[in-house]
PDB file of C-alpha atoms and ligand atoms in Angstrom:
ATOM      1  CA  UNK R   1      67.539  80.021   5.816  1.00  0.00           C
ATOM      2  CA  UNK R   2      69.260  79.282   2.517  1.00  0.00           C
ATOM      3  CA  UNK R   3      72.750  80.469   1.594  1.00  0.00           C
ATOM      4  CA  UNK R   4      74.067  79.541  -1.837  1.00  0.00           C
ATOM      5  CA  UNK R   5      77.639  79.381  -3.070  1.00  0.00           C
ATOM      6  CA  UNK R   6      78.025  79.065  -6.865  1.00  0.00           C
ATOM      7  CA  UNK R   7      81.373  77.799  -8.147  1.00  0.00           C
ATOM      8  CA  UNK R   8      81.974  77.621 -11.889  1.00  0.00           C
ATOM      9  CA  UNK R   9      84.996  77.060 -14.065  1.00  0.00           C
ATOM     10  CA  UNK R  10      86.527  74.945 -16.818  1.00  0.00           C
ATOM     11  CA  UNK R  11      87.377  71.249 -16.681  1.00  0.00           C
ATOM     12  CA  UNK R  12      89.776  70.189 -13.908  1.00  0.00           C
ATOM     13  CA  UNK R  13      90.265  73.749 -12.644  1.00  0.00           C
ATOM     14  CA  UNK R  14      89.846  72.563  -9.049  1.00  0.00           C
ATOM     15  CA  UNK R  15      86.289  73.791  -8.510  1.00  0.00           C
ATOM     16  CA  UNK R  16      85.111  70.438  -7.122  1.00  0.00           C
ATOM     17  CA  UNK R  17      87.999  70.282  -4.669  1.00  0.00           C
ATOM     18  CA  UNK R  18      87.220  73.812  -3.503  1.00  0.00           C
ATOM     19  CA  UNK R  19      83.464  73.183  -3.375  1.00  0.00           C
ATOM     20  CA  UNK R  20      83.884  70.101  -1.177  1.00  0.00           C
ATOM     21  CA  UNK R  21      86.218  71.975   1.184  1.00  0.00           C
ATOM     22  CA  UNK R  22      83.931  75.015   1.422  1.00  0.00           C
ATOM     23  CA  UNK R  23      80.971  72.733   2.166  1.00  0.00           C
ATOM     24  CA  UNK R  24      82.906  70.921   4.886  1.00  0.00           C
ATOM     25  CA  UNK R  25      84.196  74.169   6.437  1.00  0.00           C
ATOM     26  CA  UNK R  26      80.792  75.894   6.621  1.00  0.00           C
ATOM     27  CA  UNK R  27      78.560  72.835   7.052  1.00  0.00           C
ATOM     28  CA  UNK R  28      76.845  73.286   3.667  1.00  0.00           C
ATOM     29  CA  UNK R  29      75.528  70.551   1.388  1.00  0.00           C
ATOM     30  CA  UNK R  30      77.479  70.081  -1.863  1.00  0.00           C
ATOM     31  CA  UNK R  31      76.285  69.201  -5.362  1.00  0.00           C
ATOM     32  CA  UNK R  32      78.772  68.473  -8.168  1.00  0.00           C
ATOM     33  CA  UNK R  33      76.453  69.343 -11.068  1.00  0.00           C
ATOM     34  CA  UNK R  34      78.902  67.884 -13.587  1.00  0.00           C
ATOM     35  CA  UNK R  35      77.802  64.493 -12.285  1.00  0.00           C
ATOM     36  CA  UNK R  36      74.279  65.118 -13.605  1.00  0.00           C
ATOM     37  CA  UNK R  37      75.610  65.581 -17.138  1.00  0.00           C
ATOM     38  CA  UNK R  38      78.065  62.724 -16.710  1.00  0.00           C
ATOM     39  CA  UNK R  39      75.231  60.392 -15.626  1.00  0.00           C
ATOM     40  CA  UNK R  40      73.181  61.402 -18.675  1.00  0.00           C
ATOM     41  CA  UNK R  41      76.235  61.057 -20.933  1.00  0.00           C
ATOM     42  CA  UNK R  42      76.977  57.590 -19.522  1.00  0.00           C
ATOM     43  CA  UNK R  43      73.439  56.452 -20.340  1.00  0.00           C
ATOM     44  CA  UNK R  44      73.777  57.697 -23.933  1.00  0.00           C
ATOM     45  CA  UNK R  45      76.933  55.602 -24.280  1.00  0.00           C
ATOM     46  CA  UNK R  46      74.642  52.626 -23.552  1.00  0.00           C
ATOM     47  CA  UNK R  47      72.255  53.692 -26.317  1.00  0.00           C
ATOM     48  CA  UNK R  48      69.671  55.797 -24.499  1.00  0.00           C
ATOM     49  CA  UNK R  49      68.370  59.067 -25.974  1.00  0.00           C
ATOM     50  CA  UNK R  50      69.857  62.071 -24.102  1.00  0.00           C
ATOM     51  CA  UNK R  51      66.531  63.801 -23.394  1.00  0.00           C
ATOM     52  CA  UNK R  52      64.976  60.547 -22.114  1.00  0.00           C
ATOM     53  CA  UNK R  53      68.024  59.850 -19.939  1.00  0.00           C
ATOM     54  CA  UNK R  54      67.934  63.372 -18.466  1.00  0.00           C
ATOM     55  CA  UNK R  55      64.254  63.133 -17.577  1.00  0.00           C
ATOM     56  CA  UNK R  56      64.749  59.694 -15.982  1.00  0.00           C
ATOM     57  CA  UNK R  57      67.736  60.711 -13.852  1.00  0.00           C
ATOM     58  CA  UNK R  58      67.617  59.819 -10.134  1.00  0.00           C
ATOM     59  CA  UNK R  59      69.861  61.104  -7.323  1.00  0.00           C
ATOM     60  CA  UNK R  60      71.258  57.603  -6.796  1.00  0.00           C
ATOM     61  CA  UNK R  61      72.567  57.582 -10.413  1.00  0.00           C
ATOM     62  CA  UNK R  62      75.206  60.132  -9.343  1.00  0.00           C
ATOM     63  CA  UNK R  63      76.838  57.808  -6.853  1.00  0.00           C
ATOM     64  CA  UNK R  64      79.014  55.926  -9.333  1.00  0.00           C
ATOM     65  CA  UNK R  65      82.827  56.099  -9.702  1.00  0.00           C
ATOM     66  CA  UNK R  66      82.493  54.953 -13.348  1.00  0.00           C
ATOM     67  CA  UNK R  67      81.255  58.461 -14.193  1.00  0.00           C
ATOM     68  CA  UNK R  68      84.781  59.859 -13.712  1.00  0.00           C
ATOM     69  CA  UNK R  69      86.303  58.521 -16.945  1.00  0.00           C
ATOM     70  CA  UNK R  70      87.480  60.652 -19.912  1.00  0.00           C
ATOM     71  CA  UNK R  71      84.951  58.900 -22.219  1.00  0.00           C
ATOM     72  CA  UNK R  72      82.057  59.809 -19.940  1.00  0.00           C
ATOM     73  CA  UNK R  73      83.382  63.377 -19.583  1.00  0.00           C
ATOM     74  CA  UNK R  74      83.250  63.805 -23.370  1.00  0.00           C
ATOM     75  CA  UNK R  75      79.765  62.292 -23.560  1.00  0.00           C
ATOM     76  CA  UNK R  76      78.663  64.646 -20.759  1.00  0.00           C
ATOM     77  CA  UNK R  77      79.964  67.654 -22.649  1.00  0.00           C
ATOM     78  CA  UNK R  78      78.090  66.580 -25.803  1.00  0.00           C
ATOM     79  CA  UNK R  79      74.721  66.068 -24.071  1.00  0.00           C
ATOM     80  CA  UNK R  80      75.221  69.308 -22.107  1.00  0.00           C
ATOM     81  CA  UNK R  81      74.870  71.249 -25.372  1.00  0.00           C
ATOM     82  CA  UNK R  82      71.280  69.973 -25.834  1.00  0.00           C
ATOM     83  CA  UNK R  83      68.769  72.529 -24.459  1.00  0.00           C
ATOM     84  CA  UNK R  84      66.171  69.836 -23.554  1.00  0.00           C
ATOM     85  CA  UNK R  85      68.759  68.004 -21.454  1.00  0.00           C
ATOM     86  CA  UNK R  86      69.712  71.181 -19.583  1.00  0.00           C
ATOM     87  CA  UNK R  87      66.049  72.091 -19.037  1.00  0.00           C
ATOM     88  CA  UNK R  88      65.308  68.665 -17.518  1.00  0.00           C
ATOM     89  CA  UNK R  89      68.039  69.190 -14.896  1.00  0.00           C
ATOM     90  CA  UNK R  90      67.229  72.735 -13.757  1.00  0.00           C
ATOM     91  CA  UNK R  91      64.597  72.032 -11.065  1.00  0.00           C
ATOM     92  CA  UNK R  92      66.746  69.478  -9.241  1.00  0.00           C
ATOM     93  CA  UNK R  93      69.683  71.908  -9.068  1.00  0.00           C
ATOM     94  CA  UNK R  94      67.571  74.874  -7.950  1.00  0.00           C
ATOM     95  CA  UNK R  95      65.845  72.827  -5.239  1.00  0.00           C
ATOM     96  CA  UNK R  96      69.226  71.679  -3.987  1.00  0.00           C
ATOM     97  CA  UNK R  97      70.503  75.266  -3.936  1.00  0.00           C
ATOM     98  CA  UNK R  98      67.573  76.446  -1.818  1.00  0.00           C
ATOM     99  CA  UNK R  99      67.887  73.845   0.939  1.00  0.00           C
ATOM    100  CA  UNK R 100      68.035  75.123   4.493  1.00  0.00           C
ATOM    101  CA  UNK R 101      71.497  75.166   6.015  1.00  0.00           C
ATOM    102  CA  UNK R 102      73.332  76.305   2.905  1.00  0.00           C
ATOM    103  CA  UNK R 103      74.485  74.729  -0.347  1.00  0.00           C
ATOM    104  CA  UNK R 104      77.515  74.795  -2.624  1.00  0.00           C
ATOM    105  CA  UNK R 105      77.025  73.882  -6.280  1.00  0.00           C
ATOM    106  CA  UNK R 106      79.865  73.601  -8.766  1.00  0.00           C
ATOM    107  CA  UNK R 107      79.554  73.459 -12.540  1.00  0.00           C
ATOM    108  CA  UNK R 108      79.573  75.727 -15.584  1.00  0.00           C
ATOM    109  CA  UNK R 109      76.371  77.799 -15.361  1.00  0.00           C
ATOM    110  CA  UNK R 110      75.598  77.953 -11.650  1.00  0.00           C
ATOM    111  CA  UNK R 111      76.298  81.652 -11.134  1.00  0.00           C
ATOM    112  CA  UNK R 112      74.753  82.670 -14.461  1.00  0.00           C
ATOM    113  CA  UNK R 113      71.688  80.445 -15.046  1.00  0.00           C
ATOM    114  CA  UNK R 114      70.924  78.090 -12.151  1.00  0.00           C
ATOM    115  CA  UNK R 115      71.505  80.485  -9.246  1.00  0.00           C
ATOM    116  CA  UNK R 116      71.932  84.030 -10.591  1.00  0.00           C
ATOM    117  CA  UNK R 117      71.029  85.287  -7.098  1.00  0.00           C
ATOM    118  CA  UNK R 118      73.658  83.179  -5.307  1.00  0.00           C
ATOM    119  CA  UNK R 119      75.150  84.785  -2.191  1.00  0.00           C
ATOM    120  CA  UNK R 120      78.723  84.033  -3.311  1.00  0.00           C
ATOM    121  CA  UNK R 121      80.014  83.376  -6.831  1.00  0.00           C
ATOM    122  CA  UNK R 122      83.469  82.077  -7.715  1.00  0.00           C
ATOM    123  CA  UNK R 123      84.930  81.407 -11.151  1.00  0.00           C
ATOM    124  CA  UNK R 124      87.866  79.039 -10.723  1.00  0.00           C
ATOM    125  CA  UNK R 125      90.482  78.782 -13.480  1.00  0.00           C
ATOM    126  CA  UNK R 126      94.001  77.486 -14.131  1.00  0.00           C
ATOM    127  CA  UNK R 127      95.984  77.232 -17.339  1.00  0.00           C
ATOM    128  CA  UNK R 128      95.047  74.301 -19.574  1.00  0.00           C
ATOM    129  CA  UNK R 129      98.545  72.833 -19.119  1.00  0.00           C
ATOM    130  CA  UNK R 130      98.328  72.921 -15.320  1.00  0.00           C
ATOM    131  CA  UNK R 131      94.827  71.448 -15.359  1.00  0.00           C
ATOM    132  CA  UNK R 132      95.921  68.668 -17.701  1.00  0.00           C
ATOM    133  CA  UNK R 133      98.917  67.838 -15.501  1.00  0.00           C
ATOM    134  CA  UNK R 134      96.736  67.573 -12.405  1.00  0.00           C
ATOM    135  CA  UNK R 135      94.008  65.553 -14.140  1.00  0.00           C
ATOM    136  CA  UNK R 136      96.569  63.246 -15.753  1.00  0.00           C
ATOM    137  CA  UNK R 137      98.119  62.500 -12.343  1.00  0.00           C
ATOM    138  CA  UNK R 138      94.655  61.838 -10.928  1.00  0.00           C
ATOM    139  CA  UNK R 139      93.652  59.467 -13.752  1.00  0.00           C
ATOM    140  CA  UNK R 140      96.957  57.571 -13.683  1.00  0.00           C
ATOM    141  CA  UNK R 141      96.545  57.253  -9.913  1.00  0.00           C
ATOM    142  CA  UNK R 142      93.196  55.578 -10.530  1.00  0.00           C
ATOM    143  CA  UNK R 143      94.728  53.148 -13.006  1.00  0.00           C
ATOM    144  CA  UNK R 144      93.681  54.795 -16.301  1.00  0.00           C
ATOM    145  CA  UNK R 145      95.997  54.351 -19.271  1.00  0.00           C
ATOM    146  CA  UNK R 146      96.132  57.904 -20.699  1.00  0.00           C
ATOM    147  CA  UNK R 147      98.923  60.198 -21.891  1.00  0.00           C
ATOM    148  CA  UNK R 148      99.332  63.824 -20.813  1.00  0.00           C
ATOM    149  CA  UNK R 149      98.685  64.831 -24.435  1.00  0.00           C
ATOM    150  CA  UNK R 150      95.358  62.983 -24.525  1.00  0.00           C
ATOM    151  CA  UNK R 151      94.237  64.652 -21.297  1.00  0.00           C
ATOM    152  CA  UNK R 152      95.199  68.109 -22.564  1.00  0.00           C
ATOM    153  CA  UNK R 153      93.340  67.508 -25.850  1.00  0.00           C
ATOM    154  CA  UNK R 154      90.260  66.293 -23.950  1.00  0.00           C
ATOM    155  CA  UNK R 155      90.288  69.360 -21.721  1.00  0.00           C
ATOM    156  CA  UNK R 156      90.697  71.756 -24.649  1.00  0.00           C
ATOM    157  CA  UNK R 157      87.912  70.069 -26.610  1.00  0.00           C
ATOM    158  CA  UNK R 158      85.510  70.172 -23.671  1.00  0.00           C
ATOM    159  CA  UNK R 159      86.371  73.778 -22.812  1.00  0.00           C
ATOM    160  CA  UNK R 160      85.716  74.883 -26.399  1.00  0.00           C
ATOM    161  CA  UNK R 161      82.377  73.030 -26.570  1.00  0.00           C
ATOM    162  CA  UNK R 162      81.278  74.205 -23.116  1.00  0.00           C
ATOM    163  CA  UNK R 163      82.164  77.844 -23.771  1.00  0.00           C
ATOM    164  CA  UNK R 164      80.851  77.844 -27.337  1.00  0.00           C
ATOM    165  CA  UNK R 165      77.387  76.309 -26.942  1.00  0.00           C
ATOM    166  CA  UNK R 166      74.360  78.553 -27.377  1.00  0.00           C
ATOM    167  CA  UNK R 167      72.462  77.445 -24.252  1.00  0.00           C
ATOM    168  CA  UNK R 168      74.022  78.283 -20.860  1.00  0.00           C
ATOM    169  CA  UNK R 169      77.620  78.517 -22.073  1.00  0.00           C
ATOM    170  CA  UNK R 170      80.455  78.370 -19.575  1.00  0.00           C
ATOM    171  CA  UNK R 171      81.149  82.000 -18.700  1.00  0.00           C
ATOM    172  CA  UNK R 172      81.976  83.840 -15.503  1.00  0.00           C
ATOM    173  CA  UNK R 173      79.095  85.747 -13.935  1.00  0.00           C
ATOM    174  CA  UNK R 174      79.746  89.492 -13.937  1.00  0.00           C
ATOM    175  CA  UNK R 175      79.758  89.513 -10.140  1.00  0.00           C
ATOM    176  CA  UNK R 176      81.929  86.411  -9.674  1.00  0.00           C
ATOM    177  CA  UNK R 177      85.263  86.508  -7.908  1.00  0.00           C
ATOM    178  CA  UNK R 178      87.946  85.052 -10.231  1.00  0.00           C
ATOM    179  CA  UNK R 179      90.313  82.579  -8.627  1.00  0.00           C
ATOM    180  CA  UNK R 180      93.264  81.400 -10.739  1.00  0.00           C
ATOM    181  CA  UNK R 181      94.740  78.320  -9.044  1.00  0.00           C
ATOM    182  CA  UNK R 182      97.626  77.834 -11.519  1.00  0.00           C
ATOM    183  CA  UNK R 183     100.224  78.737  -8.915  1.00  0.00           C
ATOM    184  CA  UNK R 184      98.212  77.907  -5.779  1.00  0.00           C
ATOM    185  CA  UNK R 185      98.318  74.611  -3.942  1.00  0.00           C
ATOM    186  CA  UNK R 186      95.027  73.124  -2.748  1.00  0.00           C
ATOM    187  CA  UNK R 187      95.250  74.660   0.730  1.00  0.00           C
ATOM    188  CA  UNK R 188      95.885  78.160  -0.634  1.00  0.00           C
ATOM    189  CA  UNK R 189      93.039  77.868  -3.148  1.00  0.00           C
ATOM    190  CA  UNK R 190      90.633  76.622  -0.484  1.00  0.00           C
ATOM    191  CA  UNK R 191      91.631  79.412   1.926  1.00  0.00           C
ATOM    192  CA  UNK R 192      91.020  82.070  -0.749  1.00  0.00           C
ATOM    193  CA  UNK R 193      87.579  80.626  -1.479  1.00  0.00           C
ATOM    194  CA  UNK R 194      86.656  80.298   2.193  1.00  0.00           C
ATOM    195  CA  UNK R 195      87.707  83.905   2.836  1.00  0.00           C
ATOM    196  CA  UNK R 196      85.317  85.051   0.099  1.00  0.00           C
ATOM    197  CA  UNK R 197      82.469  82.977   1.563  1.00  0.00           C
ATOM    198  CA  UNK R 198      83.193  84.280   5.080  1.00  0.00           C
ATOM    199  CA  UNK R 199      83.097  87.854   3.762  1.00  0.00           C
ATOM    200  CA  UNK R 200      79.459  87.321   2.657  1.00  0.00           C
ATOM    201  CA  UNK R 201      78.277  85.283   5.656  1.00  0.00           C
TER     202      UNK R 201
HETATM  203  N1  LIG S 301      95.239  74.006  -6.338  1.00  0.00           N
HETATM  204  C1  LIG S 301      95.519  72.749  -6.689  1.00  0.00           C
HETATM  205  N2  LIG S 301      96.779  72.314  -6.693  1.00  0.00           N
HETATM  206  C2  LIG S 301      97.083  71.048  -7.073  1.00  0.00           C
HETATM  207  N3  LIG S 301      96.163  70.132  -7.452  1.00  0.00           N
HETATM  208  C3  LIG S 301      94.895  70.506  -7.457  1.00  0.00           C
HETATM  209  C4  LIG S 301      94.491  71.831  -7.075  1.00  0.00           C
HETATM  210  N4  LIG S 301      93.153  71.898  -7.174  1.00  0.00           N
HETATM  211  C5  LIG S 301      92.735  70.699  -7.603  1.00  0.00           C
HETATM  212  N5  LIG S 301      93.766  69.855  -7.768  1.00  0.00           N
HETATM  213  C6  LIG S 301      93.704  68.494  -8.285  1.00  0.00           C
HETATM  214  O1  LIG S 301      93.383  68.620  -9.664  1.00  0.00           O
HETATM  215  C7  LIG S 301      92.468  67.605 -10.062  1.00  0.00           C
HETATM  216  C8  LIG S 301      91.204  68.270 -10.611  1.00  0.00           C
HETATM  217  O2  LIG S 301      90.550  68.931  -9.541  1.00  0.00           O
HETATM  218  P1  LIG S 301      88.972  68.889  -9.396  1.00  0.00           P
HETATM  219  O3  LIG S 301      88.452  67.517  -9.619  1.00  0.00           O
HETATM  220  O4  LIG S 301      88.637  69.576  -8.143  1.00  0.00           O
HETATM  221  O5  LIG S 301      88.581  69.806 -10.647  1.00  0.00           O
HETATM  222  P2  LIG S 301      87.144  70.106 -11.223  1.00  0.00           P
HETATM  223  O6  LIG S 301      87.208  71.489 -11.762  1.00  0.00           O
HETATM  224  O7  LIG S 301      86.100  69.820 -10.212  1.00  0.00           O
HETATM  225  O8  LIG S 301      87.085  69.034 -12.390  1.00  0.00           O
HETATM  226  P3  LIG S 301      85.844  68.599 -13.306  1.00  0.00           P
HETATM  227  O9  LIG S 301      85.626  69.699 -14.277  1.00  0.00           O
HETATM  228  O10 LIG S 301      86.292  67.368 -14.000  1.00  0.00           O
HETATM  229  O11 LIG S 301      84.663  68.372 -12.416  1.00  0.00           O
HETATM  230  C9  LIG S 301      92.230  66.738  -8.825  1.00  0.00           C
HETATM  231  O12 LIG S 301      93.118  65.639  -8.888  1.00  0.00           O
HETATM  232  C10 LIG S 301      92.616  67.649  -7.663  1.00  0.00           C
HETATM  233  O13 LIG S 301      93.089  66.941  -6.536  1.00  0.00           O
HETATM  234  N1  LIG S 302      76.677  73.006 -14.595  1.00  0.00           N
HETATM  235  C1  LIG S 302      77.266  72.208 -15.514  1.00  0.00           C
HETATM  236  C2  LIG S 302      78.118  71.170 -15.137  1.00  0.00           C
HETATM  237  C3  LIG S 302      78.677  70.383 -16.094  1.00  0.00           C
HETATM  238  N2  LIG S 302      78.393  70.597 -17.401  1.00  0.00           N
HETATM  239  C4  LIG S 302      78.887  69.698 -18.454  1.00  0.00           C
HETATM  240  O1  LIG S 302      79.263  68.441 -17.947  1.00  0.00           O
HETATM  241  C5  LIG S 302      80.599  68.105 -18.326  1.00  0.00           C
HETATM  242  C6  LIG S 302      81.247  67.353 -17.193  1.00  0.00           C
HETATM  243  O2  LIG S 302      81.350  68.224 -16.084  1.00  0.00           O
HETATM  244  P1  LIG S 302      82.564  68.132 -15.010  1.00  0.00           P
HETATM  245  O3  LIG S 302      82.349  69.320 -14.124  1.00  0.00           O
HETATM  246  O4  LIG S 302      82.386  66.843 -14.289  1.00  0.00           O
HETATM  247  O5  LIG S 302      83.833  68.218 -15.774  1.00  0.00           O
HETATM  248  C7  LIG S 302      81.249  69.445 -18.663  1.00  0.00           C
HETATM  249  O6  LIG S 302      82.297  69.344 -19.615  1.00  0.00           O
HETATM  250  C8  LIG S 302      80.078  70.251 -19.195  1.00  0.00           C
HETATM  251  O7  LIG S 302      79.873  70.006 -20.566  1.00  0.00           O
HETATM  252  C9  LIG S 302      77.579  71.635 -17.749  1.00  0.00           C
HETATM  253  O8  LIG S 302      77.340  71.872 -18.952  1.00  0.00           O
HETATM  254  N3  LIG S 302      77.020  72.417 -16.801  1.00  0.00           N
END
């Protein structure tokens, strides 16, 4: 039987960290849907048309650490505003969500568009400053040469584009539980999310 957990939220809010932990705790499969848009965005940086890249996407394209750069994140956010790109990625996400044994998907439109009937919906937030601090530390740890100011600007630009687009904008589902992680460490955030999942199991 399927059981779907939808986790949405803005850039670097911690939704991926929570999604991975929830999946591990409950034995669910996990899909980071941002990787789909990042993989399409990365291909456009090489000159491919976004719609063509989205239709040609394969699961193995997601398994690439090079997708986690700020340049690819911006390209992902730009292609994510194109309705044909989003449409080409819907079936893959919905099939993943329906797999037996349970699934956790994190992104921007999971609880609203991809899985409006999800069993559990979370909308994970944190202040832009806190998110930028965490993402800056992560990028520096991976050897990227970025300033805190650049990371904050990137996050604000992506948030504005993701929330402002006409098709599947980033917005909390009406029935989502809001989880602000600004003052929570990872363990506390994960425990709050797991408690919500357990409540619906
Ligand atoms: N509650 C927390 N306390 C401290 N650091 C955190 C917390 N949650 C996540 N982090 C760290 O913040 C960074 C961003 O987290 P994560 O990648 O989970 O965010 P995300 O919302 O999935 O990002 P993206 O939108 O880019 O996919 C990571 O380095 C992660 O380890
Ligand atoms: N369901 C989703 C997931 C992601 N996006 C877009 O992709 C960009 C990168 O996503 P990350 O989660 O890896 O930060 C993001 O800024 C969105 O534009 C989306 O539209 N829908």
